Amino acid sequence: GAVVSQHPSWVICKSGTSVKIECRSLDFQATTMFWYRQFPKQSLMLMATSNEGSKATYEQGVEKDKFLINHASLTLSTLTVTSAHPEDSSFYICSARDMDRGAEAFFGQGTRLTVV
Amino acid sequence: KQEVTQIPAALSVPEGENLVLNCSFTDSAIYNLQWFRQDPGKGLTSLLLIQSSQREQTSGRLNASLDKSSGRSTLYIAASQPGDSATYLCAVPPGGYQKVTFGTGTKLQVIP
């Protein structure tokens, strides 16, 4: 089946630094990708919708200047957590839907971010 | 706005039991419905996808049903095993390139 690859799978960074997470669709083109965040014992919540060649759409309450999204190609979207703080520690997952395969949603492996 | 609810929130069963997980959604204008499992600290593993025109999908010991008109889906797990212990999420994508709405999840523990 279709594959979405997400890197890194885990990262530890110091407060104040920035972290970039990559999300690639390996065998299909994704004009739209989605970024989700999951805090402990909670369900996945959408952060933003990444659109190829245009600005991302952020959900209410998500700071667009803190979570920078770039979708420069049909197979790559990146999420950069800028000036990370401990409260940004979370599990981040990207997703893309393959409209040629019944609109099935495929997910990256997730990135566990720990800010110390 | 689509809302997806899963009942129960947590479930503990002895090994070998058959069990049913429930998923309810408020907007029946769905494209398909997917069931995932998530192991602690890990990403999502797709289990089954049911297109909106389908009623049922089966994969091994798993069987998922969909009743779009009533806004319900069930995931049936036969002969549960300790390896089935995980959190199970249902997810509902609408038409087009829209985001997926996730259910609240059911945390399953199968006791050996």
mmCIF file of N, CA, C and O in Angstrom, chain B residues 5-58:
data_model
loop_
_atom_site.group_PDB
_atom_site.id
_atom_site.type_symbol
_atom_site.label_atom_id
_atom_site.label_comp_id
_atom_site.label_asym_id
_atom_site.label_seq_id
_atom_site.Cartn_x
_atom_site.Cartn_y
_atom_site.Cartn_z
ATOM 1 N N THR B 5 -17.272 9.565 18.302
ATOM 2 C CA THR B 5 -17.206 9.075 19.679
ATOM 3 C C THR B 5 -17.002 7.578 19.682
ATOM 4 O O THR B 5 -17.616 6.856 18.890
ATOM 5 N N GLN B 6 -16.147 7.130 20.585
ATOM 6 C CA GLN B 6 -15.922 5.690 20.704
ATOM 7 C C GLN B 6 -16.269 5.216 22.114
ATOM 8 O O GLN B 6 -15.895 5.845 23.097
ATOM 9 N N ILE B 7 -16.980 4.123 22.140
ATOM 10 C CA ILE B 7 -17.378 3.517 23.403
ATOM 11 C C ILE B 7 -17.052 2.030 23.369
ATOM 12 O O ILE B 7 -17.302 1.373 22.353
ATOM 13 N N PRO B 8 -16.453 1.446 24.437
ATOM 14 C CA PRO B 8 -16.073 2.138 25.668
ATOM 15 C C PRO B 8 -14.735 2.857 25.504
ATOM 16 O O PRO B 8 -14.019 2.632 24.535
ATOM 17 N N ALA B 9 -14.384 3.676 26.472
ATOM 18 C CA ALA B 9 -13.093 4.353 26.439
ATOM 19 C C ALA B 9 -11.967 3.391 26.782
ATOM 20 O O ALA B 9 -10.843 3.550 26.306
ATOM 21 N N ALA B 10 -12.290 2.414 27.605
ATOM 22 C CA ALA B 10 -11.294 1.411 27.973
ATOM 23 C C ALA B 10 -11.995 0.075 28.159
ATOM 24 O O ALA B 10 -13.165 0.017 28.539
ATOM 25 N N LEU B 11 -11.247 -0.986 27.885
ATOM 26 C CA LEU B 11 -11.831 -2.321 27.943
ATOM 27 C C LEU B 11 -10.737 -3.305 28.323
ATOM 28 O O LEU B 11 -9.644 -3.275 27.752
ATOM 29 N N SER B 12 -11.053 -4.156 29.283
ATOM 30 C CA SER B 12 -10.108 -5.179 29.710
ATOM 31 C C SER B 12 -10.810 -6.527 29.637
ATOM 32 O O SER B 12 -11.868 -6.702 30.242
ATOM 33 N N VAL B 13 -10.234 -7.445 28.869
ATOM 34 C CA VAL B 13 -10.875 -8.746 28.673
ATOM 35 C C VAL B 13 -9.851 -9.861 28.822
ATOM 36 O O VAL B 13 -8.646 -9.653 28.591
ATOM 37 N N PRO B 14 -10.285 -11.053 29.187
ATOM 38 C CA PRO B 14 -9.361 -12.187 29.237
ATOM 39 C C PRO B 14 -9.078 -12.690 27.822
ATOM 40 O O PRO B 14 -9.899 -12.558 26.910
ATOM 41 N N GLU B 15 -7.923 -13.248 27.666
ATOM 42 C CA GLU B 15 -7.523 -13.779 26.367
ATOM 43 C C GLU B 15 -8.543 -14.785 25.847
ATOM 44 O O GLU B 15 -9.089 -15.592 26.597
ATOM 45 N N GLY B 16 -8.801 -14.732 24.559
ATOM 46 C CA GLY B 16 -9.718 -15.666 23.923
ATOM 47 C C GLY B 16 -11.124 -15.138 23.731
ATOM 48 O O GLY B 16 -11.904 -15.704 22.950
ATOM 49 N N GLU B 17 -11.438 -14.062 24.421
ATOM 50 C CA GLU B 17 -12.793 -13.515 24.289
ATOM 51 C C GLU B 17 -12.966 -12.791 22.964
ATOM 52 O O GLU B 17 -12.029 -12.207 22.425
ATOM 53 N N ASN B 18 -14.206 -12.825 22.488
ATOM 54 C CA ASN B 18 -14.576 -12.007 21.336
ATOM 55 C C ASN B 18 -15.059 -10.667 21.870
ATOM 56 O O ASN B 18 -15.694 -10.599 22.926
ATOM 57 N N LEU B 19 -14.758 -9.594 21.163
ATOM 58 C CA LEU B 19 -15.162 -8.292 21.666
ATOM 59 C C LEU B 19 -15.566 -7.354 20.534
ATOM 60 O O LEU B 19 -15.214 -7.573 19.375
ATOM 61 N N VAL B 20 -16.298 -6.327 20.920
ATOM 62 C CA VAL B 20 -16.807 -5.350 19.961
ATOM 63 C C VAL B 20 -16.465 -3.946 20.427
ATOM 64 O O VAL B 20 -16.728 -3.577 21.574
ATOM 65 N N LEU B 21 -15.890 -3.187 19.529
ATOM 66 C CA LEU B 21 -15.623 -1.786 19.794
ATOM 67 C C LEU B 21 -16.581 -0.954 18.939
ATOM 68 O O LEU B 21 -16.849 -1.300 17.789
ATOM 69 N N ASN B 22 -17.064 0.132 19.515
ATOM 70 C CA ASN B 22 -18.061 0.947 18.839
ATOM 71 C C ASN B 22 -17.541 2.327 18.468
ATOM 72 O O ASN B 22 -16.759 2.924 19.205
ATOM 73 N N CYS B 23 -18.024 2.805 17.352
ATOM 74 C CA CYS B 23 -17.655 4.127 16.860
ATOM 75 C C CYS B 23 -18.917 4.800 16.327
ATOM 76 O O CYS B 23 -19.623 4.213 15.503
ATOM 77 N N SER B 24 -19.189 6.005 16.802
ATOM 78 C CA SER B 24 -20.366 6.754 16.338
ATOM 79 C C SER B 24 -19.922 8.086 15.760
ATOM 80 O O SER B 24 -19.023 8.729 16.303
ATOM 81 N N PHE B 25 -20.557 8.490 14.682
ATOM 82 C CA PHE B 25 -20.223 9.769 14.075
ATOM 83 C C PHE B 25 -21.505 10.536 13.777
ATOM 84 O O PHE B 25 -22.565 9.953 13.539
ATOM 85 N N THR B 26 -21.398 11.857 13.815
ATOM 86 C CA THR B 26 -22.600 12.687 13.746
ATOM 87 C C THR B 26 -22.994 13.076 12.317
ATOM 88 O O THR B 26 -24.170 13.325 12.051
ATOM 89 N N ASP B 27 -22.032 13.150 11.419
ATOM 90 C CA ASP B 27 -22.316 13.554 10.047
ATOM 91 C C ASP B 27 -22.135 12.355 9.132
ATOM 92 O O ASP B 27 -21.035 11.824 9.010
ATOM 93 N N SER B 28 -23.211 11.929 8.502
ATOM 94 C CA SER B 28 -23.155 10.703 7.686
ATOM 95 C C SER B 28 -22.543 10.936 6.304
ATOM 96 O O SER B 28 -22.384 9.992 5.535
ATOM 97 N N ALA B 29 -22.194 12.165 5.991
ATOM 98 C CA ALA B 29 -21.575 12.458 4.686
ATOM 99 C C ALA B 29 -20.088 12.122 4.719
ATOM 100 O O ALA B 29 -19.232 12.996 4.632
ATOM 101 N N ILE B 30 -19.817 10.847 4.846
ATOM 102 C CA ILE B 30 -18.424 10.405 4.938
ATOM 103 C C ILE B 30 -17.989 9.760 3.636
ATOM 104 O O ILE B 30 -18.814 9.262 2.870
ATOM 105 N N TYR B 31 -16.707 9.780 3.421
ATOM 106 C CA TYR B 31 -16.139 9.153 2.228
ATOM 107 C C TYR B 31 -15.844 7.687 2.482
ATOM 108 O O TYR B 31 -16.062 6.817 1.660
ATOM 109 N N ASN B 32 -15.289 7.454 3.667
ATOM 110 C CA ASN B 32 -15.035 6.101 4.124
ATOM 111 C C ASN B 32 -14.816 6.144 5.631
ATOM 112 O O ASN B 32 -14.930 7.214 6.242
ATOM 113 N N LEU B 33 -14.554 5.024 6.211
ATOM 114 C CA LEU B 33 -14.254 4.970 7.641
ATOM 115 C C LEU B 33 -13.091 4.021 7.834
ATOM 116 O O LEU B 33 -13.061 2.931 7.252
ATOM 117 N N GLN B 34 -12.148 4.435 8.633
ATOM 118 C CA GLN B 34 -10.977 3.600 8.863
ATOM 119 C C GLN B 34 -10.837 3.280 10.343
ATOM 120 O O GLN B 34 -11.138 4.112 11.203
ATOM 121 N N TRP B 35 -10.332 2.095 10.591
ATOM 122 C CA TRP B 35 -9.976 1.683 11.943
ATOM 123 C C TRP B 35 -8.457 1.559 12.012
ATOM 124 O O TRP B 35 -7.826 0.980 11.115
ATOM 125 N N PHE B 36 -7.908 2.103 13.107
ATOM 126 C CA PHE B 36 -6.470 2.052 13.325
ATOM 127 C C PHE B 36 -6.196 1.483 14.708
ATOM 128 O O PHE B 36 -7.033 1.539 15.603
ATOM 129 N N ARG B 37 -4.999 0.992 14.870
ATOM 130 C CA ARG B 37 -4.520 0.701 16.216
ATOM 131 C C ARG B 37 -3.278 1.535 16.458
ATOM 132 O O ARG B 37 -2.506 1.842 15.539
ATOM 133 N N GLN B 38 -3.113 1.905 17.713
ATOM 134 C CA GLN B 38 -1.947 2.673 18.096
ATOM 135 C C GLN B 38 -1.355 2.041 19.340
ATOM 136 O O GLN B 38 -2.009 1.936 20.379
ATOM 137 N N ASP B 39 -0.114 1.627 19.217
ATOM 138 C CA ASP B 39 0.605 1.089 20.362
ATOM 139 C C ASP B 39 1.257 2.238 21.113
ATOM 140 O O ASP B 39 1.571 3.273 20.513
ATOM 141 N N PRO B 40 1.477 2.084 22.402
ATOM 142 C CA PRO B 40 2.005 3.189 23.210
ATOM 143 C C PRO B 40 3.260 3.809 22.605
ATOM 144 O O PRO B 40 4.220 3.096 22.291
ATOM 145 N N GLY B 41 3.249 5.095 22.425
ATOM 146 C CA GLY B 41 4.409 5.800 21.906
ATOM 147 C C GLY B 41 4.682 5.566 20.435
ATOM 148 O O GLY B 41 5.723 5.992 19.926
ATOM 149 N N LYS B 42 3.782 4.921 19.748
ATOM 150 C CA LYS B 42 4.006 4.596 18.340
ATOM 151 C C LYS B 42 2.981 5.295 17.445
ATOM 152 O O LYS B 42 2.022 5.890 17.910
ATOM 153 N N GLY B 43 3.215 5.163 16.150
ATOM 154 C CA GLY B 43 2.293 5.742 15.184
ATOM 155 C C GLY B 43 1.057 4.894 14.996
ATOM 156 O O GLY B 43 0.764 4.001 15.785
ATOM 157 N N LEU B 44 0.351 5.193 13.935
ATOM 158 C CA LEU B 44 -0.907 4.509 13.661
ATOM 159 C C LEU B 44 -0.707 3.374 12.662
ATOM 160 O O LEU B 44 0.015 3.527 11.688
ATOM 161 N N THR B 45 -1.370 2.270 12.928
ATOM 162 C CA THR B 45 -1.373 1.146 12.000
ATOM 163 C C THR B 45 -2.784 0.983 11.461
ATOM 164 O O THR B 45 -3.732 0.812 12.234
ATOM 165 N N SER B 46 -2.918 1.063 10.157
ATOM 166 C CA SER B 46 -4.243 0.918 9.566
ATOM 167 C C SER B 46 -4.697 -0.541 9.643
ATOM 168 O O SER B 46 -3.945 -1.450 9.294
ATOM 169 N N LEU B 47 -5.911 -0.753 10.109
ATOM 170 C CA LEU B 47 -6.450 -2.099 10.238
ATOM 171 C C LEU B 47 -7.430 -2.411 9.108
ATOM 172 O O LEU B 47 -7.296 -3.410 8.412
ATOM 173 N N LEU B 48 -8.420 -1.572 8.973
ATOM 174 C CA LEU B 48 -9.469 -1.811 7.975
ATOM 175 C C LEU B 48 -9.975 -0.482 7.455
ATOM 176 O O LEU B 48 -10.029 0.499 8.190
ATOM 177 N N LEU B 49 -10.349 -0.482 6.205
ATOM 178 C CA LEU B 49 -10.995 0.673 5.607
ATOM 179 C C LEU B 49 -12.299 0.209 4.978
ATOM 180 O O LEU B 49 -12.315 -0.784 4.240
ATOM 181 N N ILE B 50 -13.382 0.896 5.287
ATOM 182 C CA ILE B 50 -14.673 0.594 4.686
ATOM 183 C C ILE B 50 -15.099 1.803 3.871
ATOM 184 O O ILE B 50 -15.222 2.915 4.408
ATOM 185 N N GLN B 51 -15.322 1.599 2.586
ATOM 186 C CA GLN B 51 -15.826 2.678 1.756
ATOM 187 C C GLN B 51 -17.276 2.952 2.154
ATOM 188 O O GLN B 51 -17.974 2.081 2.675
ATOM 189 N N SER B 52 -17.734 4.159 1.862
ATOM 190 C CA SER B 52 -19.077 4.556 2.286
ATOM 191 C C SER B 52 -20.163 3.691 1.658
ATOM 192 O O SER B 52 -21.265 3.578 2.202
ATOM 193 N N SER B 53 -19.846 3.075 0.529
ATOM 194 C CA SER B 53 -20.833 2.227 -0.147
ATOM 195 C C SER B 53 -20.822 0.792 0.373
ATOM 196 O O SER B 53 -21.663 -0.018 -0.013
ATOM 197 N N GLN B 54 -19.875 0.486 1.241
ATOM 198 C CA GLN B 54 -19.763 -0.870 1.760
ATOM 199 C C GLN B 54 -20.422 -0.993 3.130
ATOM 200 O O GLN B 54 -20.632 -0.006 3.826
ATOM 201 N N ARG B 55 -20.693 -2.233 3.506
ATOM 202 C CA ARG B 55 -21.301 -2.486 4.802
ATOM 203 C C ARG B 55 -20.327 -3.171 5.757
ATOM 204 O O ARG B 55 -20.489 -3.094 6.970
ATOM 205 N N GLU B 56 -19.325 -3.832 5.172
ATOM 206 C CA GLU B 56 -18.492 -4.678 6.013
ATOM 207 C C GLU B 56 -17.129 -4.907 5.360
ATOM 208 O O GLU B 56 -17.006 -4.920 4.126
ATOM 209 N N GLN B 57 -16.122 -5.076 6.217
ATOM 210 C CA GLN B 57 -14.797 -5.462 5.742
ATOM 211 C C GLN B 57 -14.196 -6.424 6.755
ATOM 212 O O GLN B 57 -14.382 -6.264 7.962
ATOM 213 N N THR B 58 -13.453 -7.388 6.242
ATOM 214 C CA THR B 58 -12.863 -8.389 7.128
ATOM 215 C C THR B 58 -11.385 -8.529 6.818
ATOM 216 O O THR B 58 -10.970 -8.490 5.656
#
